[in-house]
Coordinates of C-alpha atoms in Angstrom, one line a residue:
M897 CA 22.6 -78.6 -69.1
D898 CA 22.9 -82.1 -67.7
V899 CA 24.6 -84.2 -70.2
R900 CA 23.3 -87.2 -68.2
A901 CA 19.6 -86.3 -69.0
S902 CA 20.5 -87.0 -72.6
G903 CA 21.7 -90.3 -72.2
A904 CA 25.4 -89.5 -72.3
K905 CA 27.8 -90.9 -69.6
A906 CA 31.0 -89.7 -68.0
G907 CA 33.5 -90.4 -70.6
D908 CA 31.1 -90.9 -73.6
P909 CA 32.5 -89.4 -76.7
R910 CA 29.2 -87.8 -77.2
A911 CA 29.4 -85.5 -74.5
P912 CA 30.5 -81.9 -74.9
G913 CA 34.1 -81.4 -74.6
A914 CA 34.9 -85.0 -74.1
R915 CA 38.0 -86.7 -75.7
P916 CA 37.4 -89.6 -78.1
P917 CA 39.3 -92.8 -76.6
A918 CA 42.5 -93.3 -77.9
A919 CA 42.7 -95.7 -80.7
P920 CA 44.4 -99.1 -79.6
P921 CA 47.9 -99.6 -81.0
R922 CA 48.1 -101.1 -84.4
E923 CA 50.2 -104.2 -84.8
R924 CA 52.3 -104.9 -88.1
A925 CA 50.6 -107.8 -89.8
D926 CA 53.9 -109.6 -89.7
G927 CA 54.4 -109.5 -86.1
P928 CA 55.3 -107.4 -83.2
P929 CA 57.2 -103.9 -84.0
Q930 CA 60.5 -104.4 -84.4
P931 CA 63.3 -102.0 -82.4
A932 CA 64.7 -99.3 -84.5
P933 CA 68.4 -100.0 -85.2
R934 CA 71.2 -98.7 -83.0
P935 CA 74.4 -97.0 -84.0
D936 CA 76.4 -100.0 -83.3
D937 CA 74.2 -102.0 -85.9
L938 CA 75.7 -99.7 -88.7
P939 CA 78.4 -101.3 -91.1
D940 CA 80.1 -97.7 -91.0
G941 CA 81.5 -95.8 -88.6
L942 CA 79.1 -92.9 -87.3
V943 CA 80.3 -90.0 -85.3
V944 CA 77.8 -87.2 -83.9
A945 CA 78.6 -84.1 -82.2
D946 CA 76.3 -81.8 -80.8
E947 CA 76.2 -77.9 -80.9
T948 CA 78.9 -77.3 -78.5
G949 CA 81.2 -79.6 -80.6
R950 CA 81.4 -82.5 -78.1
V951 CA 80.8 -86.0 -79.3
T952 CA 77.5 -87.6 -78.3
C953 CA 77.7 -90.8 -80.2
F954 CA 80.8 -92.8 -81.3
N955 CA 79.6 -96.3 -82.6
A956 CA 81.3 -99.8 -82.7
A957 CA 82.5 -99.4 -86.2
A958 CA 84.0 -96.0 -85.7
A959 CA 85.9 -97.4 -82.7
R960 CA 87.1 -100.1 -85.0
I961 CA 88.1 -98.0 -87.9
T962 CA 90.0 -95.3 -85.7
D963 CA 91.2 -97.8 -83.2
T964 CA 89.7 -95.7 -80.4
P965 CA 87.8 -96.9 -77.6
A966 CA 84.3 -95.0 -77.6
D967 CA 84.5 -94.3 -73.8
R968 CA 87.6 -92.2 -74.6
A969 CA 85.6 -90.4 -77.4
L970 CA 82.4 -89.7 -76.1
G971 CA 82.1 -86.2 -74.3
R972 CA 85.4 -84.8 -76.0
P973 CA 85.7 -82.1 -78.5
L974 CA 85.3 -83.5 -82.1
E975 CA 88.7 -82.3 -83.4
R976 CA 90.3 -84.3 -80.5
A977 CA 88.2 -87.4 -80.7
L978 CA 88.6 -87.7 -84.4
P979 CA 91.8 -86.0 -85.2
L980 CA 91.8 -85.9 -88.9
E981 CA 94.3 -84.5 -91.6
D982 CA 94.2 -84.2 -95.3
L983 CA 96.5 -85.6 -97.6
E984 CA 98.8 -82.5 -97.5
G985 CA 99.1 -82.7 -93.4
R986 CA 96.5 -79.7 -92.6
R987 CA 94.3 -80.2 -89.7
W988 CA 90.6 -81.0 -91.1
W989 CA 88.5 -79.6 -88.7
A990 CA 90.6 -76.5 -88.3
L991 CA 90.1 -76.2 -92.4
T992 CA 86.4 -76.9 -92.6
D993 CA 85.2 -75.0 -89.4
P994 CA 81.9 -76.8 -89.2
Y995 CA 80.5 -74.4 -86.6
G996 CA 81.8 -71.2 -87.8
G997 CA 81.8 -71.7 -91.5
P998 CA 79.2 -70.4 -94.3
V999 CA 75.9 -70.7 -92.9
T1000 CA 74.7 -72.2 -96.4
R1001 CA 76.8 -75.2 -95.9
V1002 CA 74.9 -78.5 -95.5
A1003 CA 77.6 -81.1 -95.8
Q1004 CA 81.2 -82.0 -96.7
P1005 CA 81.3 -84.6 -99.7
E1006 CA 83.2 -87.9 -99.0
R1007 CA 87.0 -87.9 -99.5
N1008 CA 90.3 -89.4 -98.2
L1009 CA 91.8 -88.3 -94.8
L1010 CA 94.4 -89.4 -92.7
L1011 CA 94.2 -90.6 -89.0
P1012 CA 97.0 -90.4 -86.6
G1013 CA 99.8 -93.1 -87.8
G1014 CA 98.8 -92.2 -91.7
R1015 CA 95.9 -94.5 -92.0
E1016 CA 93.5 -93.6 -94.7
V1017 CA 89.8 -93.3 -94.1
L1018 CA 86.8 -92.2 -96.2
V1019 CA 84.9 -89.5 -94.3
S1020 CA 81.9 -87.5 -95.1
A1021 CA 80.0 -85.0 -93.2
R1022 CA 76.6 -83.5 -92.8
Y1023 CA 75.6 -80.3 -91.0
V1024 CA 72.1 -80.4 -89.2
R1025 CA 70.4 -77.2 -88.8
E1026 CA 66.9 -76.3 -87.6
R1027 CA 66.4 -74.3 -90.3
P1028 CA 68.1 -72.9 -93.4
T1029 CA 71.2 -70.5 -92.4
A1030 CA 70.6 -71.4 -88.7
P1031 CA 73.5 -72.2 -86.3
V1032 CA 74.7 -75.9 -86.4
R1033 CA 73.0 -78.1 -84.1
R1034 CA 74.8 -81.3 -85.0
V1035 CA 77.5 -82.5 -86.9
V1036 CA 76.9 -86.2 -88.2
V1037 CA 80.4 -87.7 -89.5
S1038 CA 80.2 -91.0 -91.7
L1039 CA 83.6 -93.1 -91.8
R1040 CA 84.6 -95.9 -94.2
S1041 CA 87.6 -98.1 -94.2
T1042 CA 89.5 -97.8 -97.6
E1043 CA 90.4 -101.4 -97.7
T1044 CA 87.3 -102.7 -99.6
R1045 CA 88.0 -99.9 -102.2
R1046 CA 91.8 -100.9 -102.3
R1047 CA 91.0 -104.5 -103.1
T1048 CA 88.7 -103.5 -105.8
E1049 CA 91.4 -101.4 -107.4
R1050 CA 93.9 -104.0 -106.7
S1051 CA 91.5 -106.4 -108.7
H1052 CA 91.1 -104.0 -111.4
A1053 CA 94.6 -103.4 -111.6
E1054 CA 95.4 -107.3 -111.8
L1055 CA 92.8 -107.7 -114.5
I1056 CA 94.4 -104.9 -116.7
A1057 CA 97.8 -106.4 -116.2
T1058 CA 96.4 -110.1 -117.1
V1059 CA 94.7 -108.5 -120.2
A1060 CA 98.0 -106.7 -121.2
H1061 CA 100.0 -109.9 -121.1
E1062 CA 97.3 -112.1 -122.5
L1063 CA 96.9 -109.9 -125.5
R1064 CA 100.7 -108.9 -125.9
S1065 CA 101.6 -112.4 -127.0
P1066 CA 98.9 -113.4 -129.8
L1067 CA 99.0 -109.7 -131.1
T1068 CA 103.0 -110.0 -131.6
S1069 CA 102.7 -113.2 -133.4
V1070 CA 100.1 -111.8 -135.6
K1071 CA 102.4 -108.6 -136.4
G1072 CA 105.3 -110.7 -136.9
F1073 CA 103.9 -113.3 -139.2
T1074 CA 102.0 -110.8 -141.3
A1075 CA 104.8 -108.3 -141.5
T1076 CA 107.0 -111.4 -142.7
L1077 CA 104.2 -112.6 -145.4
L1078 CA 104.0 -109.2 -146.6
A1079 CA 108.0 -108.5 -147.0
K1080 CA 108.8 -112.1 -148.2
W1081 CA 105.9 -113.5 -149.7
D1082 CA 107.6 -115.0 -152.7
R1083 CA 110.2 -116.6 -150.8
F1084 CA 107.8 -118.9 -149.0
T1085 CA 106.2 -122.1 -150.4
D1086 CA 102.4 -122.7 -150.3
D1087 CA 102.7 -125.1 -147.3
Q1088 CA 104.6 -122.5 -145.4
K1089 CA 102.0 -119.9 -146.3
R1090 CA 99.4 -121.8 -145.0
L1091 CA 101.2 -122.7 -141.7
M1092 CA 101.8 -118.8 -140.9
L1093 CA 98.0 -118.0 -141.8
E1094 CA 96.6 -120.9 -139.5
T1095 CA 98.8 -119.6 -136.7
V1096 CA 97.6 -116.1 -137.3
D1097 CA 94.1 -117.3 -137.5
A1098 CA 94.5 -119.1 -134.1
D1099 CA 96.2 -116.1 -132.3
A1100 CA 93.3 -114.2 -133.7
N1101 CA 90.7 -116.5 -132.2
R1102 CA 92.7 -116.3 -128.9
V1103 CA 92.1 -112.5 -128.9
T1104 CA 88.7 -112.8 -129.7
R1105 CA 87.8 -115.4 -127.0
L1106 CA 89.8 -113.0 -124.4
I1107 CA 87.5 -110.0 -125.4
A1108 CA 84.6 -112.1 -124.9
E1109 CA 85.5 -113.1 -121.7
L1110 CA 86.3 -109.5 -120.4
L1111 CA 82.6 -108.7 -121.6
D1112 CA 81.4 -111.7 -119.6
I1113 CA 83.1 -110.4 -116.5
S1114 CA 81.9 -106.8 -117.0
R1115 CA 78.1 -108.3 -117.5
I1116 CA 78.4 -110.6 -114.5
D1117 CA 80.0 -108.0 -111.9
S1118 CA 77.3 -105.6 -113.0
G1119 CA 74.1 -108.1 -112.9
R1120 CA 73.7 -107.6 -116.6
L1121 CA 74.5 -111.1 -118.1
E1122 CA 71.4 -112.0 -120.3
V1123 CA 70.1 -115.6 -120.5
R1124 CA 68.1 -116.4 -123.7
R1125 CA 66.6 -119.6 -122.9
Q1126 CA 65.7 -122.1 -125.5
P1127 CA 65.5 -125.9 -125.5
V1128 CA 68.8 -127.2 -125.0
D1129 CA 70.0 -131.1 -125.8
V1130 CA 72.7 -130.9 -123.1
T1131 CA 73.8 -134.8 -124.3
A1132 CA 74.1 -133.6 -127.7
A1133 CA 76.2 -130.6 -126.6
V1134 CA 78.5 -132.7 -124.3
R1135 CA 79.4 -135.0 -127.4
R1136 CA 79.6 -132.1 -130.0
H1137 CA 82.7 -130.8 -127.4
V1138 CA 84.3 -134.1 -127.1
Q1139 CA 84.4 -134.8 -130.9
A1140 CA 86.1 -131.1 -131.1
H1141 CA 88.8 -132.4 -128.8
T1142 CA 89.3 -135.6 -130.5
A1143 CA 89.4 -133.8 -133.9
A1144 CA 92.1 -131.6 -132.5
G1145 CA 94.3 -134.7 -131.8
Q1146 CA 93.1 -136.1 -128.5
C1147 CA 92.5 -140.0 -128.1
P1148 CA 89.0 -140.7 -128.3
E1149 CA 89.5 -143.5 -125.6
R1150 CA 90.4 -140.5 -123.4
F1151 CA 86.7 -139.6 -123.1
V1152 CA 83.7 -141.5 -121.2
I1153 CA 80.3 -140.0 -121.6
R1154 CA 77.7 -141.5 -119.2
V1155 CA 73.9 -140.2 -119.7
R1156 CA 71.2 -141.6 -117.4
E1157 CA 67.9 -141.3 -119.0
P1158 CA 65.1 -139.9 -119.1
L1159 CA 66.2 -136.5 -118.8
P1160 CA 64.0 -133.7 -118.1
P1161 CA 63.5 -131.1 -120.9
L1162 CA 66.1 -128.3 -120.3
W1163 CA 65.5 -124.7 -121.1
A1164 CA 68.9 -122.7 -121.1
D1165 CA 70.8 -120.3 -123.1
P1166 CA 72.6 -122.8 -125.6
D1167 CA 75.5 -120.4 -126.4
K1168 CA 76.3 -120.1 -122.5
I1169 CA 75.9 -123.6 -121.8
D1170 CA 78.3 -124.5 -124.5
Q1171 CA 80.8 -122.0 -123.1
V1172 CA 80.3 -123.7 -119.8
L1173 CA 81.2 -127.2 -121.2
G1174 CA 84.1 -126.0 -123.3
N1175 CA 85.6 -124.5 -120.3
L1176 CA 85.2 -127.3 -118.1
L1177 CA 86.2 -129.9 -120.8
E1178 CA 89.3 -127.8 -121.8
N1179 CA 90.0 -127.5 -117.8
A1180 CA 90.1 -131.1 -117.6
V1181 CA 92.2 -131.9 -120.7
R1182 CA 94.5 -129.2 -119.9
H1183 CA 95.2 -129.5 -116.3
G1184 CA 93.8 -133.2 -115.6
E1185 CA 95.1 -136.5 -116.7
G1186 CA 94.0 -139.9 -117.6
T1187 CA 90.3 -140.6 -118.6
V1188 CA 87.8 -137.6 -118.6
T1189 CA 84.4 -138.8 -117.8
I1190 CA 81.2 -136.5 -118.3
E1191 CA 77.9 -137.6 -116.7
V1192 CA 74.6 -136.1 -117.5
A1193 CA 71.5 -137.2 -115.3
P1194 CA 68.7 -135.8 -113.7
A1195 CA 69.2 -134.1 -110.2
P1196 CA 66.9 -134.1 -107.0
P1197 CA 65.5 -130.7 -105.9
P1198 CA 67.6 -128.4 -103.9
R1199 CA 67.0 -128.5 -100.2
G1200 CA 64.4 -126.7 -98.5
G1201 CA 61.4 -127.4 -101.4
E1202 CA 62.9 -124.6 -103.3
R1203 CA 61.1 -124.1 -106.7
A1204 CA 63.4 -124.5 -109.4
A1205 CA 63.4 -121.3 -111.8
G1206 CA 61.6 -121.7 -115.0
S1207 CA 59.2 -124.5 -113.8
A1208 CA 56.3 -125.5 -116.2
Q1209 CA 53.2 -124.9 -114.0
A1210 CA 52.5 -124.3 -109.9
G1211 CA 50.9 -127.8 -110.0
D1212 CA 53.3 -129.7 -111.7
T1213 CA 55.4 -131.0 -109.0
A1214 CA 57.6 -133.1 -111.1
A1215 CA 58.8 -130.1 -113.1
R1216 CA 59.4 -128.1 -110.1
A1217 CA 61.5 -131.0 -108.5
E1218 CA 63.6 -131.9 -111.1
R1219 CA 67.0 -130.6 -112.3
T1220 CA 69.6 -131.6 -114.7
A1221 CA 73.1 -132.4 -113.6
V1222 CA 76.3 -132.3 -115.6
T1223 CA 79.5 -133.9 -113.9
V1224 CA 83.1 -133.3 -115.5
S1225 CA 85.8 -135.3 -113.7
D1226 CA 89.3 -136.5 -114.5
E1227 CA 92.0 -138.7 -112.9
G1228 CA 94.5 -136.1 -112.5
P1229 CA 96.5 -134.5 -109.5
G1230 CA 93.1 -132.8 -108.4
I1231 CA 92.8 -129.7 -106.5
P1232 CA 94.5 -129.2 -103.3
E1233 CA 91.8 -129.0 -100.4
E1234 CA 93.2 -125.5 -99.1
S1235 CA 92.4 -124.2 -102.8
M1236 CA 89.1 -125.7 -102.9
G1237 CA 87.5 -122.2 -101.7
R1238 CA 89.5 -120.2 -104.5
V1239 CA 88.8 -122.1 -107.8
F1240 CA 85.7 -120.0 -108.7
T1241 CA 87.5 -116.7 -108.1
R1242 CA 89.3 -114.3 -110.5
F1243 CA 92.7 -115.5 -111.5
W1244 CA 92.8 -118.6 -109.8
R1245 CA 95.1 -121.0 -112.1
G1246 CA 95.2 -124.5 -110.8
S1247 CA 98.7 -125.1 -112.7
K1248 CA 101.3 -123.6 -114.7
R1249 CA 99.9 -124.8 -117.9
G1250 CA 98.6 -121.4 -119.3
G1251 CA 95.2 -119.7 -119.1
T1252 CA 93.9 -116.5 -117.9
G1253 CA 92.6 -117.9 -114.7
L1254 CA 89.0 -116.1 -115.5
G1255 CA 87.4 -119.2 -117.0
L1256 CA 85.9 -120.7 -113.8
Y1257 CA 84.8 -117.5 -112.7
I1258 CA 82.6 -117.1 -115.7
V1259 CA 81.5 -120.5 -115.7
K1260 CA 80.2 -119.8 -111.9
G1261 CA 78.7 -116.6 -113.2
I1262 CA 76.7 -118.2 -116.2
I1263 CA 75.4 -121.0 -114.0
E1264 CA 74.2 -118.8 -111.3
A1265 CA 72.5 -116.4 -114.1
H1266 CA 70.4 -119.3 -114.8
G1267 CA 69.3 -120.1 -111.3
G1268 CA 71.8 -123.2 -111.3
T1269 CA 74.6 -124.2 -108.7
I1270 CA 78.1 -125.3 -109.3
S1271 CA 80.5 -127.0 -106.8
V1272 CA 84.1 -128.7 -107.3
G1273 CA 85.5 -131.4 -105.3
R1274 CA 87.6 -134.6 -105.7
A1275 CA 86.7 -137.2 -108.3
P1276 CA 86.6 -141.1 -107.5
G1277 CA 90.0 -141.5 -109.5
G1278 CA 91.9 -138.6 -107.4
G1279 CA 91.3 -135.9 -109.9
A1280 CA 89.2 -132.8 -109.9
R1281 CA 85.3 -133.1 -110.2
F1282 CA 83.1 -130.2 -111.3
R1283 CA 79.6 -130.5 -111.1
F1284 CA 76.7 -127.9 -112.0
T1285 CA 73.0 -128.2 -112.1
L1286 CA 70.3 -126.2 -113.9
P1287 CA 66.7 -126.0 -113.3
V1288 CA 64.6 -127.7 -116.1
G1289 CA 61.1 -126.7 -117.6
A1290 CA 59.9 -123.9 -120.1
P1291 CA 60.1 -120.4 -118.8
A1292 CA 56.7 -119.1 -117.1
G1293 CA 55.7 -117.2 -120.2
L1294 CA 56.0 -120.1 -122.4
A1295 CA 54.3 -122.8 -120.2

C-alpha cells in the first residue's frame, strides 16, 4: 500500500510504523533546569568505593576532615585511602569486611571511629547491591566531624554546671533558715522570724525564675516557644517595671521614660514582653550606671519592604509599615566592642555582678518568636543601648 496515496507524508505520525515526534524538552516554570549538586557541594564527607574496593569519589569535605588530598585517595583501596580504627584500636575495614561479610547487610550505623593521629570522626556506610543478597557494587561512606557535637556537649555541660551552681546557693539558704526556725522557733522575735521568712521567700522566687529560664531555653532551642498575642500597652508595661524598681529602693530620678505618640496598636504576648522589659531594665540597673532611659516610639518598616508579621490587612499599607521600637540605655561603662557579637549568646556576662548569663539569650529568642529584631550598641552617654522592634497590628485571624 502506498502511504502517499492516503495523504500521509514521510515522517507523518499517521504513517504505519512511523514514530511520533519527540516532545520538546519541558522547561521549569521558574527558569532553566538547575545543575545537579556535585559531591564537593555536600557539607559532609563522601567517599565511594567501587565493586573492587577502590575509591572512585573523595569529595572536598572528606579531604578536609581526613586531611588527605583527594588525588592521593582516588584509585586506592578503601582501607588505605580511609584507614579507620575503632576506639579499641581494631582496624575497621578488616573488622566489618564490607565486600565479604553477610549478604543481607545493607548499611553500617553511624559511630565514632579514629583517623590516624587519634582524631575522632563520625562514620556511617551503605552497601549498594543490584538486588538483595547480590554482591556489593558500591560502598558509600559518610564522614562527619565531631567538633559540632563537642560544642553542643560543652554547651550542655556548661548549662548543667551553671544551673547546679545557681540552685545550690538559694536552696542552701532555704534549707538553713527553715532548719533554724524549726529548731529554735521560740528563741526568735517576730521581726527576726519575718526577716528569715522574707529571705526564704526571695530565694524561692530565685529558684522559680531559674527554672522558668531553663524551660524558656528548652522551648527556644527546639522552636516550641509559644506566643499568645493580645493587645499590649507597652508604655504602661514600661512604667510598671520602673515603679517596681523604685519600690525596691532605686531612686525615681534615675529613670527617664520618653514616649513618642501616637503609637500603633501592638499585639504581643504580654507575659513575654514583661519578661523582656524586666530583663533589660534589670540589666541596665545592675550593670549600668547613671540615668536609665527608656524610649518607646513608632519604628520605620524593615528594609526591602518586608511585611510586618500580624499586619491588619493586605491593603493596609500603614499597618504593614509600622513597628513599635523600645530602647533601653544607661550611662555606665558600656559593652566592649569586641564583645558586641556575644551579648545574646548563652552564659555571656557583662560584669562580675551576678546573673546566670541566660537572660539576654532568652530575650533574643522571645523577640524573634514575635517576628521582631533586637540589637545592642553604645548609648549617647557611653553606656549600653538595647533596642528591640516588634511588628504591630492584629493577627490575621482577628483582623
